[in-house]
mmCIF file of C-alpha atoms and ligand atoms in Angstrom:
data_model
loop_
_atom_site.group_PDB
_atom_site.id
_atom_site.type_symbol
_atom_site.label_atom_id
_atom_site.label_comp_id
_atom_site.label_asym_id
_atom_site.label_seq_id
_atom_site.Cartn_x
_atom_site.Cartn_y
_atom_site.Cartn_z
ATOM 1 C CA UNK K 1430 57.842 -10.388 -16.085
ATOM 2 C CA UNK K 1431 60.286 -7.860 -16.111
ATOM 3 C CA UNK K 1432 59.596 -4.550 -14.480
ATOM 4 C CA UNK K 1433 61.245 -0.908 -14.023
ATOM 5 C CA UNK K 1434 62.418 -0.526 -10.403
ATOM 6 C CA UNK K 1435 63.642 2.635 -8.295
ATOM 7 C CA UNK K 1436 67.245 1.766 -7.468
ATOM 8 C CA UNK K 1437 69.081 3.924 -5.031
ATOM 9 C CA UNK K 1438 72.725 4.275 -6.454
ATOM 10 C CA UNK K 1439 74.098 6.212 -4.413
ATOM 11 C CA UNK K 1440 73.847 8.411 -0.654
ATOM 12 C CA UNK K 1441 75.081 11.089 1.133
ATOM 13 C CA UNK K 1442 74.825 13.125 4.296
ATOM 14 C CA UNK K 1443 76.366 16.571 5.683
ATOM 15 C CA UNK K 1444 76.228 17.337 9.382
ATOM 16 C CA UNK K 1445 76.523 20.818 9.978
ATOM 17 C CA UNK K 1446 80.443 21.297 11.916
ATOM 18 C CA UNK K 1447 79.264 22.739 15.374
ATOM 19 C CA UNK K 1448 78.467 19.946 17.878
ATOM 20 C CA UNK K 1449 76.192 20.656 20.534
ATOM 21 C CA UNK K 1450 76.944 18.322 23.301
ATOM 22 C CA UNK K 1451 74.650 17.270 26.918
ATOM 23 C CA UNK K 1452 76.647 19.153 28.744
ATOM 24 C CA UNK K 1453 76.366 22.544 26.889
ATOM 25 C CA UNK K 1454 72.465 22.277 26.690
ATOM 26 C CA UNK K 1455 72.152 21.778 30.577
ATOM 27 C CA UNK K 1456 74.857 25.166 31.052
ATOM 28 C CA UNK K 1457 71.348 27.288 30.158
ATOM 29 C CA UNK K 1458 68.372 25.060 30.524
ATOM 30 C CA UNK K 1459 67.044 22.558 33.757
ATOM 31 C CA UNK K 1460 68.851 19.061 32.049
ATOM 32 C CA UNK K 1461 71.613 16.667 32.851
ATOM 33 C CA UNK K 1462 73.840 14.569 30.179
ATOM 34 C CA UNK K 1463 72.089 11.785 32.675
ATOM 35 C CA UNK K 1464 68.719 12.216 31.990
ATOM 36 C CA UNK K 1465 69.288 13.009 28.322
ATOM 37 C CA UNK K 1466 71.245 9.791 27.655
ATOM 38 C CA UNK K 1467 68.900 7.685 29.926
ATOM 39 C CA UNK K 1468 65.597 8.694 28.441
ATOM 40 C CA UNK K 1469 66.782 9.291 24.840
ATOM 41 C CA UNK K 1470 69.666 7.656 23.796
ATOM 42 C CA UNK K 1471 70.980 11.160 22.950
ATOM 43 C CA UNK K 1472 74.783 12.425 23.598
ATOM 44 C CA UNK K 1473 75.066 15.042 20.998
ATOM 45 C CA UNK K 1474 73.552 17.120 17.935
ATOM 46 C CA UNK K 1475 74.960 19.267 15.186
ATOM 47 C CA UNK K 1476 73.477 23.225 15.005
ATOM 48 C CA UNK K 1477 73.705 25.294 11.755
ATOM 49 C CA UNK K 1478 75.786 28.243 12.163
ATOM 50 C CA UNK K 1479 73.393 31.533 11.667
ATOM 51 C CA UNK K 1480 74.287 32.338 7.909
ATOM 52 C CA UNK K 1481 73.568 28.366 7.282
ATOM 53 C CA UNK K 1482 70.079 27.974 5.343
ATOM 54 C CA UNK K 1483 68.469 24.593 4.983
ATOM 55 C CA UNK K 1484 69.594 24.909 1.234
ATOM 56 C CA UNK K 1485 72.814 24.584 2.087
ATOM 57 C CA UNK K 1486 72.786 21.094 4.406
ATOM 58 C CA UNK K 1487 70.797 19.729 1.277
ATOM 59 C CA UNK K 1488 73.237 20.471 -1.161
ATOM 60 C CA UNK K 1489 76.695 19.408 0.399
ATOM 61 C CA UNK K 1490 74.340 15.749 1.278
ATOM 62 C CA UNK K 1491 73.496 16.219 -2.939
ATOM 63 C CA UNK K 1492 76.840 16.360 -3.662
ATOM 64 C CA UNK K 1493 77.940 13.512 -1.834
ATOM 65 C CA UNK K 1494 75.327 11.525 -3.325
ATOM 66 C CA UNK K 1495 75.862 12.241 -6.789
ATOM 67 C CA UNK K 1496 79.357 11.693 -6.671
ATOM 68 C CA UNK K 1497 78.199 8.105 -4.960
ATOM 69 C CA UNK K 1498 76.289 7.045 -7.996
ATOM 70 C CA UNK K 1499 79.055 8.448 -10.375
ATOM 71 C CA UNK K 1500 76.504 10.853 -11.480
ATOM 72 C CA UNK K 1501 76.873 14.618 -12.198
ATOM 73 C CA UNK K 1502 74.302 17.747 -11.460
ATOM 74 C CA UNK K 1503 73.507 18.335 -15.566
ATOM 75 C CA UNK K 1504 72.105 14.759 -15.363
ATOM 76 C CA UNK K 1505 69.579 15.465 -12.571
ATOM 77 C CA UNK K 1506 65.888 15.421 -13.803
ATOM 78 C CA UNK K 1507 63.837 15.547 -10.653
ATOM 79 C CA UNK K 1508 64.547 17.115 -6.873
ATOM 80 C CA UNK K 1509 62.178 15.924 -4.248
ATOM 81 C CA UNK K 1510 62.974 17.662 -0.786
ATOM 82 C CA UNK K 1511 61.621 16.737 2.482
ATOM 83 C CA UNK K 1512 61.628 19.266 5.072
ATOM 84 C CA UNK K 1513 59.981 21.174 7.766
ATOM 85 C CA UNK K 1514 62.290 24.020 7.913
ATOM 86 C CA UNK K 1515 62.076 25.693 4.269
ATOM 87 C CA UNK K 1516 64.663 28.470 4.043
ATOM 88 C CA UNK K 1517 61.507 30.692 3.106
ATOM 89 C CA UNK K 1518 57.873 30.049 2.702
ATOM 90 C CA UNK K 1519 58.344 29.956 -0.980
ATOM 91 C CA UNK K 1520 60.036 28.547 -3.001
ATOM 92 C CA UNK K 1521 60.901 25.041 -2.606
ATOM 93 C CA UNK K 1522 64.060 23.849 -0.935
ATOM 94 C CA UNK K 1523 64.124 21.828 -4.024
ATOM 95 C CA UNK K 1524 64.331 24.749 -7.027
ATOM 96 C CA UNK K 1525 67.232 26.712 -4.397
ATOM 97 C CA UNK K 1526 68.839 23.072 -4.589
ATOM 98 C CA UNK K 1527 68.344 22.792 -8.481
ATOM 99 C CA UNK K 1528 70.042 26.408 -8.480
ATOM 100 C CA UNK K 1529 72.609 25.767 -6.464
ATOM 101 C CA UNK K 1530 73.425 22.992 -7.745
ATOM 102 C CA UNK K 1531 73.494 23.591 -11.016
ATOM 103 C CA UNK K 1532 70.913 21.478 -12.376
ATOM 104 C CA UNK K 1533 69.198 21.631 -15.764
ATOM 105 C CA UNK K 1534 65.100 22.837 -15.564
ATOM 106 C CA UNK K 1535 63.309 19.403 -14.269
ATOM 107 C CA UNK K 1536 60.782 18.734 -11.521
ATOM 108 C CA UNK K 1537 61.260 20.088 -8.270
ATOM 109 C CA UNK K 1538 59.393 20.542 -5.281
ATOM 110 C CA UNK K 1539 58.962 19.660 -1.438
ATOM 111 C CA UNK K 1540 57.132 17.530 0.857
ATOM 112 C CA UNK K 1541 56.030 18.087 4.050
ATOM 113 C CA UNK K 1542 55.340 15.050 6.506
ATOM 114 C CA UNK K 1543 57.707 16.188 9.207
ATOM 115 C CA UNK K 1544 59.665 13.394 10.442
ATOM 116 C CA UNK K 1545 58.337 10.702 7.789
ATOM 117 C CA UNK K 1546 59.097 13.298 5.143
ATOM 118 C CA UNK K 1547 61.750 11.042 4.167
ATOM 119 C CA UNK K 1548 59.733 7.422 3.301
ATOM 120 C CA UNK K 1549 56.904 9.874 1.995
ATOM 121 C CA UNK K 1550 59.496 11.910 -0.639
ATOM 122 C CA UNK K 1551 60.701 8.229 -1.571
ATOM 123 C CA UNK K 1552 57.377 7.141 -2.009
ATOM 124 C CA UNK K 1553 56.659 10.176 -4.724
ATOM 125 C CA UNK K 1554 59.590 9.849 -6.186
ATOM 126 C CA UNK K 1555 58.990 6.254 -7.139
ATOM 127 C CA UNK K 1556 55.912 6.941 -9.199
ATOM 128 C CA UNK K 1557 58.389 9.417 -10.792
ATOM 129 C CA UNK K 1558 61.350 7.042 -11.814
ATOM 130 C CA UNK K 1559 59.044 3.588 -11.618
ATOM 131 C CA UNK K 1560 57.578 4.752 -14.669
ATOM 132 C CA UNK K 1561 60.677 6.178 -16.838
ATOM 133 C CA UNK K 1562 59.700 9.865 -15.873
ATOM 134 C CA UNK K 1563 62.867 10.479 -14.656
ATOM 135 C CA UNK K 1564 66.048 8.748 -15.083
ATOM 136 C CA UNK K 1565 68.214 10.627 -11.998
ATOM 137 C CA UNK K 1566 66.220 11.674 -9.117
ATOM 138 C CA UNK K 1567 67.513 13.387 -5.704
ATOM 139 C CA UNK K 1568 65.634 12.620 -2.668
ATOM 140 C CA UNK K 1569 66.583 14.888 -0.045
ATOM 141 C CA UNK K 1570 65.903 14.778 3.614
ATOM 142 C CA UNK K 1571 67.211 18.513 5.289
ATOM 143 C CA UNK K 1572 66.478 20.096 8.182
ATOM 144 C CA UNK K 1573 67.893 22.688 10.627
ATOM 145 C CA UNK K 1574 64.801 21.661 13.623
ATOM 146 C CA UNK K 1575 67.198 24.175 16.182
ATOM 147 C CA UNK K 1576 65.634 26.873 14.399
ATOM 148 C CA UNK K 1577 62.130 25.629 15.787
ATOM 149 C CA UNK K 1578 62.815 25.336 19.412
ATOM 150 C CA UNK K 1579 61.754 27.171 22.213
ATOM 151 C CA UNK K 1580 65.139 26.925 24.172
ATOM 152 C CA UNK K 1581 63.436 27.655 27.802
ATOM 153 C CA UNK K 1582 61.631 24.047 27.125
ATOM 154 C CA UNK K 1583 63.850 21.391 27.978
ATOM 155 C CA UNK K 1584 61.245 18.339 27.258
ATOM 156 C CA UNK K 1585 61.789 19.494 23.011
ATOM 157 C CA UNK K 1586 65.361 21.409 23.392
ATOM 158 C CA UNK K 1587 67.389 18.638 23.702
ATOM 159 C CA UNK K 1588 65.683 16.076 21.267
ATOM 160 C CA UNK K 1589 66.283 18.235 17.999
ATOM 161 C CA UNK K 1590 69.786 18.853 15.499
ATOM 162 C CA UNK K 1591 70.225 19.712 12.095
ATOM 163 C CA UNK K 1592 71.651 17.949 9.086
ATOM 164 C CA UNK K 1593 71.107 16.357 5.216
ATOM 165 C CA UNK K 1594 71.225 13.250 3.771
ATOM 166 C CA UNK K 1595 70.375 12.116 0.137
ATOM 167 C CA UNK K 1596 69.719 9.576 -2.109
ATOM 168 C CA UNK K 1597 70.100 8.842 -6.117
ATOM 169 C CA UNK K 1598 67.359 7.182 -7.313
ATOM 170 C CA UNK K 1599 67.139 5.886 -10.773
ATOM 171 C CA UNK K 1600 65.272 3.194 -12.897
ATOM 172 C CA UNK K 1601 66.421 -0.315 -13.768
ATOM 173 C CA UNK K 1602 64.968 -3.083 -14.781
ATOM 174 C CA UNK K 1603 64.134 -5.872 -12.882
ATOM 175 C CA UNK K 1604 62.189 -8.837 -12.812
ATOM 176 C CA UNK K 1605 58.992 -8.051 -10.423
ATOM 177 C CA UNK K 1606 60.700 -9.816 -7.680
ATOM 178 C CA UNK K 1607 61.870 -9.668 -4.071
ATOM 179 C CA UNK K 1608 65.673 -10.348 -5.423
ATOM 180 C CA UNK K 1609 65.176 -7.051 -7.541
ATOM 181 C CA UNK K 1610 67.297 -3.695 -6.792
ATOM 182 C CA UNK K 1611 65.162 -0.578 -6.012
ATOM 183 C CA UNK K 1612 61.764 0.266 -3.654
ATOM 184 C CA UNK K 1613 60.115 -2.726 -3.420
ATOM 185 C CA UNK K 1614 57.331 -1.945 -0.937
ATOM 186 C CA UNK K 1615 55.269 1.149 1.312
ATOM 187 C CA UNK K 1616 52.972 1.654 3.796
ATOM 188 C CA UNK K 1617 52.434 5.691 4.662
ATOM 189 C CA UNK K 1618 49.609 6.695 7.194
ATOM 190 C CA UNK K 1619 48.015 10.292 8.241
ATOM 191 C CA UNK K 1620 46.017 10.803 11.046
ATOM 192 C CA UNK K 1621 45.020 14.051 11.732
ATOM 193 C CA UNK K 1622 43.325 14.458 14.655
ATOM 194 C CA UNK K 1623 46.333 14.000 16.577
ATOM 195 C CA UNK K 1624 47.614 17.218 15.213
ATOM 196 C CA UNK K 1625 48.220 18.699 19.155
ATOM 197 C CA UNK K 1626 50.309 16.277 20.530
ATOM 198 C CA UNK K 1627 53.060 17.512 17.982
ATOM 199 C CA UNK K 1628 53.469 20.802 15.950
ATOM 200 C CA UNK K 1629 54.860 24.047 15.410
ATOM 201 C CA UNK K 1630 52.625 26.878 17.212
ATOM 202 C CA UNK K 1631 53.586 29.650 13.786
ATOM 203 C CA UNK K 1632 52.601 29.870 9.808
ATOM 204 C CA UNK K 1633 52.234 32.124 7.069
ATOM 205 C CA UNK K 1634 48.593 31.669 6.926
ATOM 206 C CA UNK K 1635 47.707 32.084 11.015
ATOM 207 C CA UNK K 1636 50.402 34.039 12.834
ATOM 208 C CA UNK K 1637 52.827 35.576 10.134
ATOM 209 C CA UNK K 1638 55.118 33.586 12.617
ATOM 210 C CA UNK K 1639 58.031 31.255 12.542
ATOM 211 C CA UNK K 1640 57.310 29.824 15.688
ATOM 212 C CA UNK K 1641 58.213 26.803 18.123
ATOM 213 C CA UNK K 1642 57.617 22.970 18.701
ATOM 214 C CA UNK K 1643 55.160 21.944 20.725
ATOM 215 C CA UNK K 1644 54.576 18.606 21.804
ATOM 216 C CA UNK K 1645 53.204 16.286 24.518
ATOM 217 C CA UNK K 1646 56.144 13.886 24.658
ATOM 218 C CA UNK K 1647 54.867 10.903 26.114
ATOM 219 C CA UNK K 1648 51.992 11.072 24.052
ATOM 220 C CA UNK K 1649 53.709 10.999 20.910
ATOM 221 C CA UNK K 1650 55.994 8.211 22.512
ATOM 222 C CA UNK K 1651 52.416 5.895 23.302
ATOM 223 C CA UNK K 1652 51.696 6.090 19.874
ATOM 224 C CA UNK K 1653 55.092 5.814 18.319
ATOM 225 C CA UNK K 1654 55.977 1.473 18.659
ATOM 226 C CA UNK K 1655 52.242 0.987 17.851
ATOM 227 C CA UNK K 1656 51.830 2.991 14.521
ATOM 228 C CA UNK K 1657 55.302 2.346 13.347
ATOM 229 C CA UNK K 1658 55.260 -1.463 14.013
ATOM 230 C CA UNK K 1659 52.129 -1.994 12.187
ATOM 231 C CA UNK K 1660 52.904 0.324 8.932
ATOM 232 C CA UNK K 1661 56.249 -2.272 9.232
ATOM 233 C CA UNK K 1662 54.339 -4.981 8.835
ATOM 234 C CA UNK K 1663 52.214 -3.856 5.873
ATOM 235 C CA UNK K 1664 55.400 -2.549 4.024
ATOM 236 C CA UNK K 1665 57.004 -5.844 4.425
ATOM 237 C CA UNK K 1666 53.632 -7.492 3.484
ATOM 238 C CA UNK K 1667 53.054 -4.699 -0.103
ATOM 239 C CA UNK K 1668 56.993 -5.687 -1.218
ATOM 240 C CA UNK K 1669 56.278 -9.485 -0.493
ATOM 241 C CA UNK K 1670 59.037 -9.907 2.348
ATOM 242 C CA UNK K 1671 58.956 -11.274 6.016
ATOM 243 C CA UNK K 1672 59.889 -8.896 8.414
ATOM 244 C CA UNK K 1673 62.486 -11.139 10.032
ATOM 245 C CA UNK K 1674 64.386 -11.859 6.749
ATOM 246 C CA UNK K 1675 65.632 -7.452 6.497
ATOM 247 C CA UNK K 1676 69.114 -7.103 6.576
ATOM 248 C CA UNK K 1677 69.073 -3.820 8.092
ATOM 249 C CA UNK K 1678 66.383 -1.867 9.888
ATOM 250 C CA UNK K 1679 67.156 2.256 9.253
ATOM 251 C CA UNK K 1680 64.583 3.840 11.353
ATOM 252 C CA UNK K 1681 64.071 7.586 11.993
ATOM 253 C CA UNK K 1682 66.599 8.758 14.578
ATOM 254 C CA UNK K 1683 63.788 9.634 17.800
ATOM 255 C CA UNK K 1684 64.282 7.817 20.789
ATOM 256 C CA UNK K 1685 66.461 4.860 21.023
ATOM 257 C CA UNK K 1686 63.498 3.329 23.186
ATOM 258 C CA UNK K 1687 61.106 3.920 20.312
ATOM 259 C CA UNK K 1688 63.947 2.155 18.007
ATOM 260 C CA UNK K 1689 64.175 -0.873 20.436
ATOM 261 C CA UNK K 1690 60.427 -1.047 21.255
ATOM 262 C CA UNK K 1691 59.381 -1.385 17.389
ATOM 263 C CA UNK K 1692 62.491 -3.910 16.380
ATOM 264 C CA UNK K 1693 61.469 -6.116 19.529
ATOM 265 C CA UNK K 1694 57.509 -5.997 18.440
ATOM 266 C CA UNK K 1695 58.067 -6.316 14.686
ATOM 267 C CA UNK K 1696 60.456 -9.411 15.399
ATOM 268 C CA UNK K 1697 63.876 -7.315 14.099
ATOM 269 C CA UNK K 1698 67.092 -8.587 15.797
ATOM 270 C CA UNK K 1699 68.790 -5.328 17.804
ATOM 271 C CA UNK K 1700 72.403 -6.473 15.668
ATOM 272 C CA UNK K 1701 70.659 -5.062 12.820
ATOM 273 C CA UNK K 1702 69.287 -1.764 13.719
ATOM 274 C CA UNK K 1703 70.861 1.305 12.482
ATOM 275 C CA UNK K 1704 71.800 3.709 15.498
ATOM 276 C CA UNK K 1705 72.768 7.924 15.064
ATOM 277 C CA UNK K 1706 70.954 9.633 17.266
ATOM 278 C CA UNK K 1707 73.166 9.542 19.865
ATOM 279 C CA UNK K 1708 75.819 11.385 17.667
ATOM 280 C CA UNK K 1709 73.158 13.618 15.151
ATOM 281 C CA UNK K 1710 69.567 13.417 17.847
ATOM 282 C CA UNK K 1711 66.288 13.510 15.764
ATOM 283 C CA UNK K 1712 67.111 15.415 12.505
ATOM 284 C CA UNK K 1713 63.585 14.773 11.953
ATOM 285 C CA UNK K 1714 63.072 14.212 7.414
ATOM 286 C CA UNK K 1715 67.098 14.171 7.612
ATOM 287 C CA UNK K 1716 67.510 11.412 10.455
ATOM 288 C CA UNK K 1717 66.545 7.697 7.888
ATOM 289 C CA UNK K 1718 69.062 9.534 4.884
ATOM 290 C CA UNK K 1719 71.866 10.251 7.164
ATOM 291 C CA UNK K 1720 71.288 6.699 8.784
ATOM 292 C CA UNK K 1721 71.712 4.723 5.471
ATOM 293 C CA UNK K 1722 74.429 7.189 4.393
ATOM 294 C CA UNK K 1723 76.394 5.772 8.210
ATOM 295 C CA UNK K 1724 75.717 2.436 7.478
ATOM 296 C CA UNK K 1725 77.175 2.212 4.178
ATOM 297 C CA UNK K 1726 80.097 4.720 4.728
ATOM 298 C CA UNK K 1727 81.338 1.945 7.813
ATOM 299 C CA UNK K 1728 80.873 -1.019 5.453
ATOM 300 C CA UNK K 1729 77.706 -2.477 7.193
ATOM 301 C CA UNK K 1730 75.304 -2.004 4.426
ATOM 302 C CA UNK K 1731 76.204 -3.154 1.361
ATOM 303 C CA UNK K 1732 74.841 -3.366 -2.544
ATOM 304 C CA UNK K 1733 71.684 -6.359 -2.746
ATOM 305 C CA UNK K 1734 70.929 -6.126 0.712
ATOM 306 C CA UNK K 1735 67.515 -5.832 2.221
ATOM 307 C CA UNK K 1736 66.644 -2.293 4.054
ATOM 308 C CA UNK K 1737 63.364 -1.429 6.124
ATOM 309 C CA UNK K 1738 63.111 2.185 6.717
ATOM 310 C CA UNK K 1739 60.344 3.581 8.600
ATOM 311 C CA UNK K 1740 59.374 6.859 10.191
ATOM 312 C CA UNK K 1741 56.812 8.909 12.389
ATOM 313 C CA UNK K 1742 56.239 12.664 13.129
ATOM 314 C CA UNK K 1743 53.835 15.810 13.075
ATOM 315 C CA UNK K 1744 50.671 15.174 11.509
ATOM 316 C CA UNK K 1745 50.464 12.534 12.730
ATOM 317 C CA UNK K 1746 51.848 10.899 9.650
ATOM 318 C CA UNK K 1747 54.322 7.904 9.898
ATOM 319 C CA UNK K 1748 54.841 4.687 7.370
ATOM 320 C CA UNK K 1749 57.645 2.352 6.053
ATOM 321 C CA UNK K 1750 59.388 1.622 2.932
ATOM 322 C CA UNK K 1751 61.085 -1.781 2.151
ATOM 323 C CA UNK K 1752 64.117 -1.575 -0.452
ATOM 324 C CA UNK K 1753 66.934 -3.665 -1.738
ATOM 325 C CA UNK K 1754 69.894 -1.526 -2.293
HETATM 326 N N1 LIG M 557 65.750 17.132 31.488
HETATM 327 C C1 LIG M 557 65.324 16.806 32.722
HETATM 328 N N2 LIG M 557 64.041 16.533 33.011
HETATM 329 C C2 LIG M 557 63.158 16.594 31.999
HETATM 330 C C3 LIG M 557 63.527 16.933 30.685
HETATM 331 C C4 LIG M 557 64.880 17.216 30.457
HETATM 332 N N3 LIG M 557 65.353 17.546 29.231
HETATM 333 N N4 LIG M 557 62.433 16.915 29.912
HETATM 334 C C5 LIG M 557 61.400 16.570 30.687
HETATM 335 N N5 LIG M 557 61.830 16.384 31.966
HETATM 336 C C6 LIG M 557 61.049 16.013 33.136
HETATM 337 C C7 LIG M 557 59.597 16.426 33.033
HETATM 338 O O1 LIG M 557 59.430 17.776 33.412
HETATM 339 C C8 LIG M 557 58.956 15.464 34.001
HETATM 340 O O2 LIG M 557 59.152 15.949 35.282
HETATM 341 P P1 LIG M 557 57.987 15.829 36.412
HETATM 342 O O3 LIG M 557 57.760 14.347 36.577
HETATM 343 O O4 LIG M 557 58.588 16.495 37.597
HETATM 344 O O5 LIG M 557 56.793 16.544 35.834
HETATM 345 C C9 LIG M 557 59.767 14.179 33.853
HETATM 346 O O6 LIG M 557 61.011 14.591 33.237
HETATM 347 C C10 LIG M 557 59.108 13.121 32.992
HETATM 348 O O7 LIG M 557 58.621 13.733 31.781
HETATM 349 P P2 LIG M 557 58.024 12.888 30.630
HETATM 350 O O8 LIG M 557 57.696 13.806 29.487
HETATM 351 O O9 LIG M 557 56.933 11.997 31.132
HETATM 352 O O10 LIG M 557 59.299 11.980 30.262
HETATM 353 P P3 LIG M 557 59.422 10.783 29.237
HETATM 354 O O11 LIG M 557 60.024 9.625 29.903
HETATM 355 O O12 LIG M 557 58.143 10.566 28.476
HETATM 356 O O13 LIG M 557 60.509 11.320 28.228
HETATM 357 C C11 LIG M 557 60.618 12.262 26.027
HETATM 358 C C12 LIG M 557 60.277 12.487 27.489
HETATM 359 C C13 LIG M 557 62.096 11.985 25.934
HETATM 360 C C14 LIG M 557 60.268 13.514 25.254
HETATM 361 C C15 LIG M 557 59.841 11.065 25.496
HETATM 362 O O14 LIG M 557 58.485 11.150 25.833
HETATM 363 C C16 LIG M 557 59.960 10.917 23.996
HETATM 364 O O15 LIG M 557 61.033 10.721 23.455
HETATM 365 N N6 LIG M 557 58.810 10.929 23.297
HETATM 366 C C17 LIG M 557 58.794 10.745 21.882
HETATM 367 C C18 LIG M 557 58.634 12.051 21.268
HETATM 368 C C19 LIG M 557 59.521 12.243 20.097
HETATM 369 O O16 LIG M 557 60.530 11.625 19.930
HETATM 370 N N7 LIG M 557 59.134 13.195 19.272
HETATM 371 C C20 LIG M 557 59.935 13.592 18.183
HETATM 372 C C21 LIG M 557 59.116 13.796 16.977
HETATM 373 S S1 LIG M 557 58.091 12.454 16.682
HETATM 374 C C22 LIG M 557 59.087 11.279 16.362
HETATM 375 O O17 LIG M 557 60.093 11.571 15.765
HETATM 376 C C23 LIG M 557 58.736 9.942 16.841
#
């Protein structure tokens, strides 16, 4: 029976140009390139100059996409942003994008899940394209997270960078199997009593206040392989795929202990996990975009292949999507 699918053709991502290395970090706060690397995985991040809004990052990864799918602005229909870090409280990142852009009046708006912003924006957008409401959809994952630190606390400082990535989603048909193109399978989770192990201590509707990260580290960590393995698991079971059979595993960009913890529980060889965060650190809703964009800019992942993304962050909230490319 043939069915309409949410095919991803095409990606991009945009690191902002100012690297931010170990070594620079530890020249004004109590950390070593050592401990960094040794406990994280993490060597470097890229930081938004000052005049750089969110906006921005989004738009240059937009660009990139759309010129990936051999698509052009005028043909966009829907904008879905993910982010944490909105260049103001209102509007959207998503109608600044459509503006800047140049896009015709569509749907446009943002989600907020933190770190799985990304499988959670996908996840919208599929009931979107799916079901023929839009034929050229931008998922977005931007973020600049150095605007949210507390630079005196070395246990967030030196986890956090900034960057986009992006994705061109639009419908095809297939034939309501595993061998079809597009999103083939989710599993997103909430659970909100966990809300102090990992949020941002400002808001429009408490303080009036920006604010700054807080979180209990090793906390989140405990609860990280667990949550993220089994939402793995269900995605793979919803799209009607083993585990073992992905081609590539494009997680979100934390801790390459969390990375190697969930690919050794959920059965994923290490060959096939996609690694940044030692160049971009945890670009939180940007870190799965920018991933995919790597992999297929270096020729690993290629068109028909079998992707598992998955994700975890403030909330809590964390889930997985299965997709063929
Ligand atoms: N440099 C040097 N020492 C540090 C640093 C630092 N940057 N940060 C913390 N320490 C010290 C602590 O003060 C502590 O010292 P003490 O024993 O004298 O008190 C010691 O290191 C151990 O601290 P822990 O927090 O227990 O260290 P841990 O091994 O858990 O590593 C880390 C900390 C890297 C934050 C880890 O817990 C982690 O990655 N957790 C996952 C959290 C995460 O990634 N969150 C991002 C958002 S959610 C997500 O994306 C999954």
């Amino acid at each position: 029976m043939t069915m309409l699918r949410s095919v991803v053709t095409g990606v991009g991502g945009y690191l902002p140009e100012r690297v931010v290395t170990n070594d620079d970090l530890a020249k004004f706060v109590d950390t070593s390139d050592e401990w960094i690397v040794e406990r994280t995985g993490i060597r470097q991040r890229h930081q938004v100059r000052d005049d750089q809004p969110v906006s921005d990052l989004a738009v240059e990864a937009a660009k990139k996409a759309l010129a990936a799918a051999g698509r052009t602005p005028d043909e966009v229909d829907l904008i879905i942003v993910a982010t944490t870090t909105a260049d103001l409280t209102f509007p959207a990142v998503a109608t600044i994008v459509q503006r800047k852009l140049g896009c015709p009046v569509g749907v446009a708006f943002d989600v907020q899940a933190v770190c799985s912003g990304f499988v959670y924006a996908l996840s919208v957008a599929d009931g979107f394209v799916a079901r023929n409401r839009s034929k050229c959809a931008l998922v977005i994952g931007a973020e600049t997270m150095t605007r949210l630190m507390d630079w005196t606390d070395r246990g967030t400082c030196v986890l956090f960078g900034d960057g986009a990535g992006c994705v061109v989603l639009e419908p095809q048909e297939g034939q309501g199997t595993t061998a079809d193109r597009g999103l083939l399978g989710f599993a997103l989770r909430a659970d909100g009593t966990k809300q102090e192990l990992l949020y941002v201590d400002g808001g429009p509707s408490t303080n009036g206040q920006v604010g700054h990260l807080r979180m209990q580290g090793n906390q989140v960590f405990r609860h990280a392989v667990v949550n993220i393995s089994e939402a793995i698991v269900s995605a793979a079971e919803d799209a009607g795929v083993e585990v073992a059979s992905v081609d590539w595993f494009v997680p979100h960009q934390a801790n390459l202990r969390i990375l190697q913890g969930v690919a050794k529980r959920v059965g994923i060889d290490e060959h096939k996990v996609i690694t940044t965060l030692d160049q971009h650190a945890n670009t939180s809703a940007a870190s799965i975009p920018l991933a995919l964009d790597q992999g297929v800019r270096d020729g690993r992942v290629k068109p028909g292949q079998l992707l598992l993304l998955e994700a975890m962050g403030g909330g809590l909230t964390w889930g997985a999507c299965v997709l063929r490319l």
